[in-house]
N, C-alpha and C. Protein backbone atom coordinates (compact mmCIF):
# COMPACT_ATOMS: atom_id res chain seq x y z
N MET A 1 -16.57 -20.32 -7.22
CA MET A 1 -17.71 -19.73 -6.50
C MET A 1 -17.81 -18.24 -6.82
N PRO A 2 -18.98 -17.77 -7.27
CA PRO A 2 -19.14 -16.35 -7.60
C PRO A 2 -18.92 -15.46 -6.38
N VAL A 3 -18.39 -14.27 -6.64
CA VAL A 3 -18.13 -13.33 -5.56
C VAL A 3 -19.33 -12.42 -5.36
N ASN A 4 -19.81 -12.32 -4.14
CA ASN A 4 -20.92 -11.44 -3.80
C ASN A 4 -20.31 -10.13 -3.29
N LEU A 5 -20.26 -9.10 -4.16
CA LEU A 5 -19.61 -7.85 -3.79
C LEU A 5 -20.31 -7.16 -2.63
N GLY A 6 -21.64 -7.22 -2.61
CA GLY A 6 -22.38 -6.57 -1.53
C GLY A 6 -22.03 -7.17 -0.17
N ALA A 7 -22.04 -8.49 -0.11
CA ALA A 7 -21.72 -9.16 1.15
C ALA A 7 -20.27 -8.91 1.54
N ALA A 8 -19.37 -8.95 0.55
CA ALA A 8 -17.95 -8.72 0.83
C ALA A 8 -17.72 -7.30 1.33
N ALA A 9 -18.40 -6.33 0.72
CA ALA A 9 -18.25 -4.93 1.13
C ALA A 9 -18.77 -4.72 2.56
N GLY A 10 -19.92 -5.37 2.86
CA GLY A 10 -20.48 -5.25 4.21
C GLY A 10 -19.56 -5.85 5.26
N ARG A 11 -18.98 -6.99 4.96
CA ARG A 11 -18.06 -7.63 5.91
C ARG A 11 -16.79 -6.80 6.07
N ALA A 12 -16.31 -6.25 4.96
CA ALA A 12 -15.11 -5.42 5.02
C ALA A 12 -15.35 -4.15 5.84
N PHE A 13 -16.52 -3.54 5.66
CA PHE A 13 -16.84 -2.33 6.42
C PHE A 13 -16.94 -2.62 7.91
N SER A 14 -17.57 -3.74 8.24
CA SER A 14 -17.69 -4.14 9.64
C SER A 14 -16.32 -4.37 10.26
N PHE A 15 -15.42 -4.95 9.47
CA PHE A 15 -14.06 -5.20 9.94
C PHE A 15 -13.29 -3.89 10.11
N ALA A 16 -13.44 -2.98 9.14
CA ALA A 16 -12.65 -1.75 9.12
C ALA A 16 -13.06 -0.75 10.18
N LYS A 17 -14.32 -0.78 10.61
CA LYS A 17 -14.79 0.24 11.54
C LYS A 17 -14.41 -0.06 12.99
N ASP A 18 -13.75 -1.19 13.22
CA ASP A 18 -13.30 -1.51 14.57
C ASP A 18 -12.35 -0.44 15.07
N ALA A 19 -12.56 0.05 16.28
CA ALA A 19 -11.80 1.18 16.82
C ALA A 19 -10.30 0.90 16.90
N ARG A 20 -9.94 -0.32 17.28
CA ARG A 20 -8.52 -0.65 17.42
C ARG A 20 -7.80 -0.63 16.08
N ARG A 21 -8.45 -1.17 15.07
CA ARG A 21 -7.84 -1.17 13.74
C ARG A 21 -7.76 0.25 13.17
N LEU A 22 -8.82 1.02 13.38
CA LEU A 22 -8.81 2.40 12.92
C LEU A 22 -7.70 3.20 13.60
N LEU A 23 -7.54 3.00 14.90
CA LEU A 23 -6.49 3.70 15.64
C LEU A 23 -5.11 3.29 15.14
N LEU A 24 -4.91 2.00 14.91
CA LEU A 24 -3.63 1.50 14.41
C LEU A 24 -3.27 2.14 13.08
N LEU A 25 -4.21 2.14 12.14
CA LEU A 25 -3.95 2.69 10.82
C LEU A 25 -3.81 4.21 10.86
N SER A 26 -4.61 4.86 11.67
CA SER A 26 -4.54 6.32 11.77
C SER A 26 -3.17 6.76 12.29
N VAL A 27 -2.73 6.13 13.37
CA VAL A 27 -1.43 6.47 13.93
C VAL A 27 -0.32 6.17 12.93
N PHE A 28 -0.45 5.04 12.27
CA PHE A 28 0.59 4.67 11.29
C PHE A 28 0.66 5.66 10.14
N TYR A 29 -0.50 6.05 9.59
CA TYR A 29 -0.50 6.99 8.47
C TYR A 29 0.00 8.37 8.88
N ILE A 30 -0.27 8.76 10.10
CA ILE A 30 0.25 10.04 10.59
C ILE A 30 1.78 9.99 10.67
N ILE A 31 2.30 8.88 11.21
CA ILE A 31 3.76 8.71 11.29
C ILE A 31 4.36 8.67 9.90
N VAL A 32 3.70 7.96 8.99
CA VAL A 32 4.19 7.89 7.60
C VAL A 32 4.26 9.28 6.98
N GLY A 33 3.19 10.07 7.18
CA GLY A 33 3.19 11.42 6.64
C GLY A 33 4.32 12.26 7.17
N ILE A 34 4.56 12.18 8.48
CA ILE A 34 5.65 12.96 9.08
C ILE A 34 7.00 12.50 8.55
N VAL A 35 7.21 11.18 8.51
CA VAL A 35 8.50 10.63 8.08
C VAL A 35 8.80 10.96 6.62
N LEU A 36 7.80 10.80 5.75
CA LEU A 36 8.03 11.00 4.33
C LEU A 36 8.05 12.47 3.92
N LEU A 37 7.27 13.30 4.59
CA LEU A 37 7.20 14.69 4.19
C LEU A 37 8.24 15.57 4.88
N SER A 38 8.85 15.08 5.95
CA SER A 38 9.88 15.88 6.62
C SER A 38 11.05 16.23 5.71
N PRO A 39 11.63 15.25 4.97
CA PRO A 39 12.71 15.61 4.05
C PRO A 39 12.27 16.62 2.99
N ALA A 40 11.04 16.46 2.50
CA ALA A 40 10.54 17.39 1.49
C ALA A 40 10.37 18.79 2.07
N ALA A 41 9.87 18.88 3.31
CA ALA A 41 9.70 20.17 3.96
C ALA A 41 11.04 20.87 4.16
N LEU A 42 12.05 20.10 4.55
CA LEU A 42 13.39 20.68 4.73
C LEU A 42 13.95 21.17 3.40
N LEU A 43 13.69 20.39 2.34
CA LEU A 43 14.16 20.79 1.02
C LEU A 43 13.48 22.07 0.56
N PHE A 44 12.16 22.15 0.72
CA PHE A 44 11.42 23.35 0.31
C PHE A 44 11.87 24.58 1.10
N LYS A 45 12.12 24.37 2.39
CA LYS A 45 12.59 25.48 3.21
C LYS A 45 13.96 25.96 2.74
N GLY A 46 14.81 24.99 2.39
CA GLY A 46 16.14 25.35 1.87
C GLY A 46 16.05 26.09 0.55
N LEU A 47 15.12 25.66 -0.31
CA LEU A 47 14.94 26.33 -1.59
C LEU A 47 14.44 27.76 -1.41
N ALA A 48 13.62 27.97 -0.38
CA ALA A 48 13.10 29.31 -0.14
C ALA A 48 14.19 30.26 0.36
N LEU A 49 15.22 29.71 1.02
CA LEU A 49 16.27 30.54 1.58
C LEU A 49 17.43 30.74 0.61
N GLN A 50 17.82 29.68 -0.05
CA GLN A 50 18.96 29.75 -0.97
C GLN A 50 18.97 28.53 -1.87
N ALA A 51 19.79 28.63 -2.91
CA ALA A 51 19.92 27.49 -3.82
C ALA A 51 20.62 26.34 -3.08
N PRO A 52 20.04 25.16 -3.06
CA PRO A 52 20.65 24.06 -2.33
C PRO A 52 21.88 23.52 -3.04
N SER A 53 22.81 23.01 -2.26
CA SER A 53 24.00 22.39 -2.84
C SER A 53 23.68 20.96 -3.23
N ILE A 54 24.56 20.40 -4.06
CA ILE A 54 24.37 19.01 -4.48
C ILE A 54 24.42 18.08 -3.27
N ALA A 55 25.32 18.38 -2.32
CA ALA A 55 25.45 17.54 -1.13
C ALA A 55 24.16 17.53 -0.31
N SER A 56 23.51 18.68 -0.19
CA SER A 56 22.27 18.74 0.59
C SER A 56 21.15 18.00 -0.13
N LEU A 57 21.11 18.09 -1.46
CA LEU A 57 20.10 17.37 -2.22
C LEU A 57 20.28 15.86 -2.08
N VAL A 58 21.53 15.42 -2.15
CA VAL A 58 21.82 13.99 -1.99
C VAL A 58 21.42 13.52 -0.60
N GLN A 59 21.71 14.36 0.40
CA GLN A 59 21.37 14.02 1.78
C GLN A 59 19.86 13.89 1.97
N VAL A 60 19.12 14.83 1.41
CA VAL A 60 17.66 14.79 1.51
C VAL A 60 17.12 13.56 0.79
N PHE A 61 17.64 13.30 -0.40
CA PHE A 61 17.19 12.14 -1.18
C PHE A 61 17.49 10.84 -0.44
N ALA A 62 18.69 10.73 0.13
CA ALA A 62 19.06 9.52 0.86
C ALA A 62 18.16 9.33 2.07
N GLY A 63 17.86 10.41 2.77
CA GLY A 63 16.97 10.33 3.92
C GLY A 63 15.57 9.90 3.52
N PHE A 64 15.09 10.47 2.42
CA PHE A 64 13.76 10.11 1.94
C PHE A 64 13.71 8.66 1.51
N LEU A 65 14.76 8.18 0.82
CA LEU A 65 14.80 6.79 0.35
C LEU A 65 14.83 5.82 1.53
N ALA A 66 15.64 6.14 2.54
CA ALA A 66 15.72 5.28 3.73
C ALA A 66 14.37 5.24 4.45
N ALA A 67 13.73 6.41 4.58
CA ALA A 67 12.42 6.47 5.22
C ALA A 67 11.39 5.68 4.43
N LEU A 68 11.47 5.77 3.11
CA LEU A 68 10.52 5.06 2.25
C LEU A 68 10.65 3.55 2.42
N ILE A 69 11.89 3.06 2.53
CA ILE A 69 12.11 1.63 2.70
C ILE A 69 11.56 1.15 4.05
N VAL A 70 11.87 1.92 5.10
CA VAL A 70 11.38 1.55 6.43
C VAL A 70 9.85 1.55 6.47
N VAL A 71 9.25 2.59 5.91
CA VAL A 71 7.79 2.69 5.88
C VAL A 71 7.20 1.54 5.07
N GLY A 72 7.82 1.22 3.95
CA GLY A 72 7.32 0.14 3.11
C GLY A 72 7.34 -1.20 3.83
N LEU A 73 8.42 -1.49 4.54
CA LEU A 73 8.52 -2.75 5.28
C LEU A 73 7.51 -2.80 6.42
N ALA A 74 7.34 -1.66 7.11
CA ALA A 74 6.38 -1.60 8.21
C ALA A 74 4.95 -1.76 7.69
N MET A 75 4.65 -1.09 6.58
CA MET A 75 3.31 -1.17 5.99
C MET A 75 3.02 -2.59 5.51
N THR A 76 4.04 -3.25 4.97
CA THR A 76 3.87 -4.62 4.51
C THR A 76 3.49 -5.53 5.67
N PHE A 77 4.15 -5.36 6.81
CA PHE A 77 3.84 -6.18 7.98
C PHE A 77 2.41 -5.92 8.46
N ILE A 78 2.00 -4.66 8.45
CA ILE A 78 0.64 -4.32 8.87
C ILE A 78 -0.39 -4.93 7.92
N VAL A 79 -0.11 -4.88 6.62
CA VAL A 79 -1.02 -5.46 5.63
C VAL A 79 -1.18 -6.96 5.87
N VAL A 80 -0.06 -7.65 6.07
CA VAL A 80 -0.10 -9.10 6.32
C VAL A 80 -0.90 -9.39 7.59
N THR A 81 -0.66 -8.60 8.62
CA THR A 81 -1.37 -8.78 9.90
C THR A 81 -2.88 -8.60 9.72
N LEU A 82 -3.27 -7.55 9.00
CA LEU A 82 -4.70 -7.27 8.83
C LEU A 82 -5.38 -8.28 7.92
N ILE A 83 -4.67 -8.79 6.93
CA ILE A 83 -5.26 -9.82 6.06
C ILE A 83 -5.60 -11.06 6.89
N HIS A 84 -4.65 -11.47 7.72
CA HIS A 84 -4.91 -12.64 8.58
C HIS A 84 -6.00 -12.32 9.60
N ASN A 85 -5.98 -11.11 10.14
CA ASN A 85 -6.97 -10.72 11.14
C ASN A 85 -8.38 -10.70 10.55
N TYR A 86 -8.48 -10.29 9.29
CA TYR A 86 -9.78 -10.26 8.61
C TYR A 86 -10.33 -11.67 8.44
N ALA A 87 -9.43 -12.61 8.10
CA ALA A 87 -9.87 -13.98 7.86
C ALA A 87 -10.14 -14.75 9.15
N SER A 88 -9.32 -14.50 10.17
CA SER A 88 -9.42 -15.29 11.40
C SER A 88 -10.32 -14.65 12.45
N ARG A 89 -10.41 -13.29 12.41
CA ARG A 89 -11.16 -12.52 13.41
C ARG A 89 -10.63 -12.79 14.83
N LYS A 90 -9.35 -13.11 14.94
CA LYS A 90 -8.74 -13.27 16.25
C LYS A 90 -8.13 -11.93 16.66
N SER A 91 -7.38 -11.91 17.74
CA SER A 91 -6.80 -10.66 18.22
C SER A 91 -5.70 -10.18 17.27
N LEU A 92 -5.43 -8.89 17.31
CA LEU A 92 -4.37 -8.33 16.48
C LEU A 92 -3.01 -8.91 16.86
N SER A 93 -2.80 -9.16 18.13
CA SER A 93 -1.52 -9.74 18.56
C SER A 93 -1.34 -11.14 17.99
N ASN A 94 -2.43 -11.91 17.94
CA ASN A 94 -2.37 -13.25 17.35
C ASN A 94 -2.04 -13.17 15.87
N SER A 95 -2.68 -12.23 15.18
CA SER A 95 -2.44 -12.06 13.75
C SER A 95 -1.02 -11.55 13.48
N ALA A 96 -0.52 -10.69 14.36
CA ALA A 96 0.85 -10.20 14.21
C ALA A 96 1.85 -11.33 14.36
N SER A 97 1.58 -12.25 15.28
CA SER A 97 2.47 -13.42 15.45
C SER A 97 2.43 -14.29 14.21
N PHE A 98 1.24 -14.48 13.65
CA PHE A 98 1.12 -15.26 12.42
C PHE A 98 1.85 -14.57 11.27
N ALA A 99 1.74 -13.24 11.22
CA ALA A 99 2.35 -12.49 10.11
C ALA A 99 3.85 -12.73 10.03
N LYS A 100 4.48 -12.96 11.16
CA LYS A 100 5.93 -13.19 11.16
C LYS A 100 6.29 -14.44 10.36
N SER A 101 5.39 -15.44 10.36
CA SER A 101 5.69 -16.70 9.69
C SER A 101 5.57 -16.63 8.17
N VAL A 102 4.82 -15.65 7.66
CA VAL A 102 4.62 -15.55 6.21
C VAL A 102 5.15 -14.24 5.65
N TYR A 103 5.80 -13.46 6.49
CA TYR A 103 6.25 -12.12 6.09
C TYR A 103 7.23 -12.18 4.92
N LEU A 104 8.23 -13.04 5.01
CA LEU A 104 9.24 -13.13 3.94
C LEU A 104 8.62 -13.68 2.66
N LYS A 105 7.71 -14.62 2.79
CA LYS A 105 7.01 -15.16 1.62
C LYS A 105 6.22 -14.06 0.93
N PHE A 106 5.55 -13.23 1.72
CA PHE A 106 4.76 -12.14 1.17
C PHE A 106 5.65 -11.13 0.46
N ILE A 107 6.77 -10.77 1.07
CA ILE A 107 7.70 -9.83 0.46
C ILE A 107 8.24 -10.39 -0.85
N ALA A 108 8.57 -11.70 -0.86
CA ALA A 108 9.08 -12.33 -2.09
C ALA A 108 8.03 -12.24 -3.20
N GLY A 109 6.78 -12.49 -2.85
CA GLY A 109 5.71 -12.39 -3.83
C GLY A 109 5.55 -10.99 -4.37
N MET A 110 5.66 -9.98 -3.48
CA MET A 110 5.54 -8.59 -3.90
C MET A 110 6.71 -8.17 -4.79
N ILE A 111 7.90 -8.71 -4.49
CA ILE A 111 9.07 -8.40 -5.33
C ILE A 111 8.87 -8.96 -6.73
N VAL A 112 8.39 -10.20 -6.81
CA VAL A 112 8.10 -10.79 -8.13
C VAL A 112 7.07 -9.96 -8.87
N LEU A 113 6.03 -9.53 -8.17
CA LEU A 113 4.99 -8.71 -8.80
C LEU A 113 5.54 -7.38 -9.29
N ILE A 114 6.40 -6.76 -8.49
CA ILE A 114 7.01 -5.49 -8.90
C ILE A 114 7.87 -5.67 -10.14
N ILE A 115 8.63 -6.77 -10.18
CA ILE A 115 9.47 -7.05 -11.36
C ILE A 115 8.60 -7.23 -12.60
N ILE A 116 7.49 -7.95 -12.45
CA ILE A 116 6.56 -8.14 -13.58
C ILE A 116 6.03 -6.80 -14.05
N HIS A 117 5.63 -5.94 -13.12
CA HIS A 117 5.12 -4.62 -13.48
C HIS A 117 6.19 -3.78 -14.17
N MET A 118 7.41 -3.85 -13.68
CA MET A 118 8.50 -3.07 -14.29
C MET A 118 8.76 -3.53 -15.72
N LEU A 119 8.77 -4.84 -15.94
CA LEU A 119 9.01 -5.38 -17.28
C LEU A 119 7.88 -5.01 -18.23
N LEU A 120 6.65 -5.13 -17.74
CA LEU A 120 5.50 -4.76 -18.58
C LEU A 120 5.49 -3.26 -18.87
N GLY A 121 5.95 -2.48 -17.88
CA GLY A 121 5.99 -1.03 -18.07
C GLY A 121 6.94 -0.59 -19.16
N LEU A 122 7.88 -1.47 -19.51
CA LEU A 122 8.84 -1.15 -20.57
C LEU A 122 8.25 -1.33 -21.98
N VAL A 123 7.10 -2.00 -22.06
CA VAL A 123 6.47 -2.21 -23.37
C VAL A 123 5.97 -0.86 -23.90
N PRO A 124 6.40 -0.47 -25.09
CA PRO A 124 6.00 0.84 -25.63
C PRO A 124 4.50 0.99 -25.77
N PHE A 125 4.00 2.16 -25.41
CA PHE A 125 2.62 2.60 -25.64
C PHE A 125 1.59 1.90 -24.74
N ILE A 126 1.70 0.60 -24.55
CA ILE A 126 0.65 -0.12 -23.81
C ILE A 126 1.15 -0.68 -22.48
N GLY A 127 2.37 -0.33 -22.10
CA GLY A 127 2.93 -0.88 -20.87
C GLY A 127 2.08 -0.59 -19.65
N PHE A 128 1.63 0.67 -19.53
CA PHE A 128 0.82 1.07 -18.37
C PHE A 128 -0.48 0.29 -18.32
N ILE A 129 -1.11 0.10 -19.49
CA ILE A 129 -2.36 -0.65 -19.56
C ILE A 129 -2.15 -2.10 -19.15
N LEU A 130 -1.03 -2.67 -19.58
CA LEU A 130 -0.73 -4.06 -19.23
C LEU A 130 -0.55 -4.24 -17.73
N THR A 131 0.11 -3.26 -17.09
CA THR A 131 0.31 -3.36 -15.64
C THR A 131 -1.03 -3.31 -14.89
N ILE A 132 -1.96 -2.50 -15.41
CA ILE A 132 -3.28 -2.42 -14.79
C ILE A 132 -4.02 -3.76 -14.94
N ILE A 133 -3.93 -4.34 -16.13
CA ILE A 133 -4.58 -5.63 -16.38
C ILE A 133 -4.03 -6.70 -15.46
N VAL A 134 -2.71 -6.74 -15.31
CA VAL A 134 -2.07 -7.73 -14.43
C VAL A 134 -2.49 -7.51 -12.98
N SER A 135 -2.56 -6.24 -12.57
CA SER A 135 -2.97 -5.94 -11.18
C SER A 135 -4.38 -6.47 -10.90
N ILE A 136 -5.28 -6.32 -11.88
CA ILE A 136 -6.65 -6.81 -11.70
C ILE A 136 -6.68 -8.34 -11.73
N ALA A 137 -5.90 -8.91 -12.66
CA ALA A 137 -5.88 -10.38 -12.78
C ALA A 137 -5.30 -11.04 -11.53
N LEU A 138 -4.44 -10.32 -10.81
CA LEU A 138 -3.82 -10.86 -9.60
C LEU A 138 -4.36 -10.18 -8.35
N PHE A 139 -5.61 -9.77 -8.40
CA PHE A 139 -6.22 -9.03 -7.30
C PHE A 139 -6.20 -9.80 -5.99
N THR A 140 -6.33 -11.12 -6.07
CA THR A 140 -6.39 -11.94 -4.85
C THR A 140 -5.01 -12.48 -4.45
N LEU A 141 -3.95 -11.96 -5.06
CA LEU A 141 -2.61 -12.48 -4.76
C LEU A 141 -2.21 -12.26 -3.31
N GLN A 142 -2.45 -11.06 -2.78
CA GLN A 142 -2.00 -10.76 -1.42
C GLN A 142 -2.65 -11.68 -0.38
N PRO A 143 -3.98 -11.80 -0.35
CA PRO A 143 -4.55 -12.76 0.61
C PRO A 143 -4.11 -14.19 0.35
N GLY A 144 -3.86 -14.52 -0.92
CA GLY A 144 -3.39 -15.87 -1.24
C GLY A 144 -2.02 -16.15 -0.66
N LEU A 145 -1.14 -15.15 -0.71
CA LEU A 145 0.20 -15.31 -0.15
C LEU A 145 0.16 -15.45 1.36
N VAL A 146 -0.78 -14.76 1.99
CA VAL A 146 -0.86 -14.79 3.45
C VAL A 146 -1.59 -16.03 3.96
N LEU A 147 -2.73 -16.35 3.35
CA LEU A 147 -3.60 -17.40 3.88
C LEU A 147 -3.42 -18.75 3.19
N GLY A 148 -2.91 -18.73 1.97
CA GLY A 148 -2.76 -19.98 1.23
C GLY A 148 -1.54 -20.77 1.67
N ARG A 149 -1.56 -22.04 1.35
CA ARG A 149 -0.44 -22.91 1.70
C ARG A 149 0.48 -23.17 0.51
N HIS A 150 0.26 -22.40 -0.56
CA HIS A 150 1.06 -22.57 -1.76
C HIS A 150 2.36 -21.78 -1.66
N GLY A 151 3.29 -22.13 -2.53
CA GLY A 151 4.51 -21.35 -2.63
C GLY A 151 4.26 -20.03 -3.33
N VAL A 152 5.31 -19.25 -3.46
CA VAL A 152 5.16 -17.91 -4.05
C VAL A 152 4.64 -17.99 -5.48
N LEU A 153 5.31 -18.75 -6.33
CA LEU A 153 4.93 -18.79 -7.74
C LEU A 153 3.58 -19.45 -7.95
N GLN A 154 3.27 -20.48 -7.17
CA GLN A 154 1.97 -21.14 -7.31
C GLN A 154 0.85 -20.22 -6.86
N SER A 155 1.14 -19.31 -5.95
CA SER A 155 0.14 -18.35 -5.50
C SER A 155 -0.31 -17.45 -6.65
N PHE A 156 0.62 -17.14 -7.56
CA PHE A 156 0.26 -16.35 -8.74
C PHE A 156 -0.74 -17.12 -9.60
N SER A 157 -0.50 -18.40 -9.80
CA SER A 157 -1.38 -19.23 -10.61
C SER A 157 -2.76 -19.34 -9.97
N VAL A 158 -2.80 -19.54 -8.65
CA VAL A 158 -4.07 -19.66 -7.95
C VAL A 158 -4.85 -18.35 -8.03
N SER A 159 -4.16 -17.22 -7.89
CA SER A 159 -4.81 -15.93 -7.97
C SER A 159 -5.41 -15.69 -9.36
N TYR A 160 -4.66 -16.05 -10.39
CA TYR A 160 -5.16 -15.86 -11.75
C TYR A 160 -6.36 -16.77 -12.02
N SER A 161 -6.35 -17.97 -11.47
CA SER A 161 -7.48 -18.89 -11.64
C SER A 161 -8.74 -18.30 -10.99
N ALA A 162 -8.56 -17.67 -9.82
CA ALA A 162 -9.70 -17.04 -9.15
C ALA A 162 -10.25 -15.90 -9.99
N PHE A 163 -9.35 -15.16 -10.66
CA PHE A 163 -9.79 -14.07 -11.52
C PHE A 163 -10.61 -14.59 -12.70
N LYS A 164 -10.18 -15.66 -13.30
CA LYS A 164 -10.88 -16.20 -14.46
C LYS A 164 -12.31 -16.64 -14.10
N ARG A 165 -12.51 -17.03 -12.85
CA ARG A 165 -13.85 -17.45 -12.43
C ARG A 165 -14.74 -16.29 -12.04
N ASN A 166 -14.12 -15.13 -11.74
CA ASN A 166 -14.90 -13.98 -11.24
C ASN A 166 -14.40 -12.67 -11.86
N LYS A 167 -14.31 -12.61 -13.16
CA LYS A 167 -13.71 -11.46 -13.84
C LYS A 167 -14.40 -10.15 -13.49
N LEU A 168 -15.70 -10.08 -13.69
CA LEU A 168 -16.42 -8.82 -13.50
C LEU A 168 -16.38 -8.37 -12.04
N ALA A 169 -16.62 -9.30 -11.13
CA ALA A 169 -16.65 -8.95 -9.70
C ALA A 169 -15.30 -8.42 -9.24
N LEU A 170 -14.22 -9.08 -9.65
CA LEU A 170 -12.89 -8.65 -9.22
C LEU A 170 -12.48 -7.34 -9.90
N PHE A 171 -12.96 -7.12 -11.12
CA PHE A 171 -12.69 -5.84 -11.78
C PHE A 171 -13.37 -4.70 -11.00
N MET A 172 -14.63 -4.90 -10.66
CA MET A 172 -15.35 -3.88 -9.90
C MET A 172 -14.72 -3.67 -8.52
N ALA A 173 -14.29 -4.74 -7.89
CA ALA A 173 -13.64 -4.63 -6.59
C ALA A 173 -12.34 -3.84 -6.70
N SER A 174 -11.60 -4.04 -7.78
CA SER A 174 -10.34 -3.30 -7.99
C SER A 174 -10.61 -1.81 -8.13
N VAL A 175 -11.63 -1.45 -8.90
CA VAL A 175 -11.98 -0.04 -9.09
C VAL A 175 -12.38 0.59 -7.76
N ILE A 176 -13.21 -0.10 -7.00
CA ILE A 176 -13.66 0.43 -5.70
C ILE A 176 -12.48 0.62 -4.76
N MET A 177 -11.57 -0.35 -4.73
CA MET A 177 -10.40 -0.27 -3.86
C MET A 177 -9.52 0.93 -4.21
N VAL A 178 -9.31 1.16 -5.50
CA VAL A 178 -8.48 2.28 -5.93
C VAL A 178 -9.10 3.61 -5.51
N VAL A 179 -10.40 3.75 -5.71
CA VAL A 179 -11.09 4.98 -5.33
C VAL A 179 -10.99 5.23 -3.83
N ILE A 180 -11.24 4.20 -3.04
CA ILE A 180 -11.16 4.33 -1.57
C ILE A 180 -9.76 4.71 -1.13
N GLU A 181 -8.75 4.06 -1.69
CA GLU A 181 -7.36 4.34 -1.31
C GLU A 181 -6.97 5.77 -1.66
N LEU A 182 -7.40 6.25 -2.83
CA LEU A 182 -7.07 7.62 -3.23
C LEU A 182 -7.71 8.63 -2.28
N VAL A 183 -8.96 8.37 -1.89
CA VAL A 183 -9.64 9.28 -0.96
C VAL A 183 -8.94 9.30 0.38
N ILE A 184 -8.55 8.12 0.89
CA ILE A 184 -7.88 8.04 2.19
C ILE A 184 -6.54 8.76 2.15
N VAL A 185 -5.76 8.51 1.11
CA VAL A 185 -4.45 9.15 0.98
C VAL A 185 -4.60 10.67 0.91
N PHE A 186 -5.58 11.13 0.15
CA PHE A 186 -5.80 12.57 0.01
C PHE A 186 -6.18 13.21 1.35
N ILE A 187 -7.07 12.54 2.08
CA ILE A 187 -7.52 13.09 3.37
C ILE A 187 -6.35 13.20 4.34
N PHE A 188 -5.54 12.16 4.44
CA PHE A 188 -4.43 12.18 5.38
C PHE A 188 -3.31 13.11 4.91
N ALA A 189 -3.24 13.37 3.61
CA ALA A 189 -2.16 14.22 3.10
C ALA A 189 -2.45 15.71 3.28
N ILE A 190 -3.73 16.07 3.41
CA ILE A 190 -4.10 17.49 3.48
C ILE A 190 -3.35 18.26 4.58
N PRO A 191 -3.34 17.80 5.84
CA PRO A 191 -2.65 18.59 6.87
C PRO A 191 -1.16 18.70 6.65
N PHE A 192 -0.54 17.67 6.08
CA PHE A 192 0.90 17.71 5.87
C PHE A 192 1.26 18.61 4.68
N ILE A 193 0.42 18.61 3.66
CA ILE A 193 0.64 19.52 2.54
C ILE A 193 0.50 20.96 3.02
N ALA A 194 -0.52 21.21 3.83
CA ALA A 194 -0.73 22.56 4.38
C ALA A 194 0.46 22.98 5.24
N ALA A 195 0.96 22.06 6.07
CA ALA A 195 2.11 22.38 6.93
C ALA A 195 3.35 22.69 6.09
N GLY A 196 3.55 21.92 5.01
CA GLY A 196 4.69 22.17 4.14
C GLY A 196 4.61 23.52 3.46
N LEU A 197 3.43 23.86 2.98
CA LEU A 197 3.24 25.16 2.33
C LEU A 197 3.44 26.31 3.31
N LEU A 198 2.94 26.15 4.53
CA LEU A 198 3.11 27.18 5.55
C LEU A 198 4.58 27.37 5.90
N THR A 199 5.33 26.27 5.92
CA THR A 199 6.77 26.34 6.21
C THR A 199 7.48 27.14 5.13
N VAL A 200 7.15 26.84 3.88
CA VAL A 200 7.79 27.55 2.76
C VAL A 200 7.43 29.03 2.78
N PHE A 201 6.14 29.35 2.95
CA PHE A 201 5.71 30.75 2.95
C PHE A 201 6.31 31.51 4.12
N SER A 202 6.40 30.84 5.27
CA SER A 202 6.97 31.48 6.45
C SER A 202 8.44 31.78 6.25
N ALA A 203 9.16 30.80 5.70
CA ALA A 203 10.59 30.99 5.46
C ALA A 203 10.82 32.08 4.42
N ALA A 204 9.99 32.09 3.38
CA ALA A 204 10.15 33.10 2.32
C ALA A 204 9.82 34.49 2.84
N GLY A 205 8.83 34.57 3.76
CA GLY A 205 8.44 35.88 4.28
C GLY A 205 9.39 36.46 5.29
N THR A 206 10.00 35.58 6.11
CA THR A 206 10.89 36.06 7.18
C THR A 206 12.34 36.04 6.80
N GLY A 207 12.64 35.23 5.76
CA GLY A 207 14.06 35.11 5.35
C GLY A 207 14.87 34.29 6.33
N GLN A 208 14.21 33.44 7.12
CA GLN A 208 14.90 32.60 8.11
C GLN A 208 14.71 31.14 7.77
């Protein structure tokens, strides 16, 4: 069945503008910004005062890595919840309960996808291009893992079959999604980048 991008975009916008979903994502992204940028802010402040020791660098890196893992797992659960919520249009609590049943399956699928991207990335000269092609070809993988009744590996095959039937539409959808995500990330990052810079300048100016 051909994909109607206009209708899909309208339905997605109607879904996204819901106040509860906007509040959930806004609060989450604010927490993510604080959690991920706090180690960096501490590191920059330390650099402004003195040369950091290896132990302090390791500590900051370990804290950042732990925060990244926690944020990644939390974001994954939210993504699974919202995918189901978009399809079912039931309450967020209902979708969150459903997300628990497919959470591990979704993570397994994402791990397989990451491994594929890593292997393709090792190909000289064209690795990056190959990863982009695979990402577009598997554009429907995430909803397939959440809503489909197939196993992890079969979900990859189903996603690729959907791409073959709707190449142009899914390519355009991928481009639009990337642009939207970059704009959102940039908007939410602005206050935290400003706060980090102010911390560094303040520490450098006062020597504290």
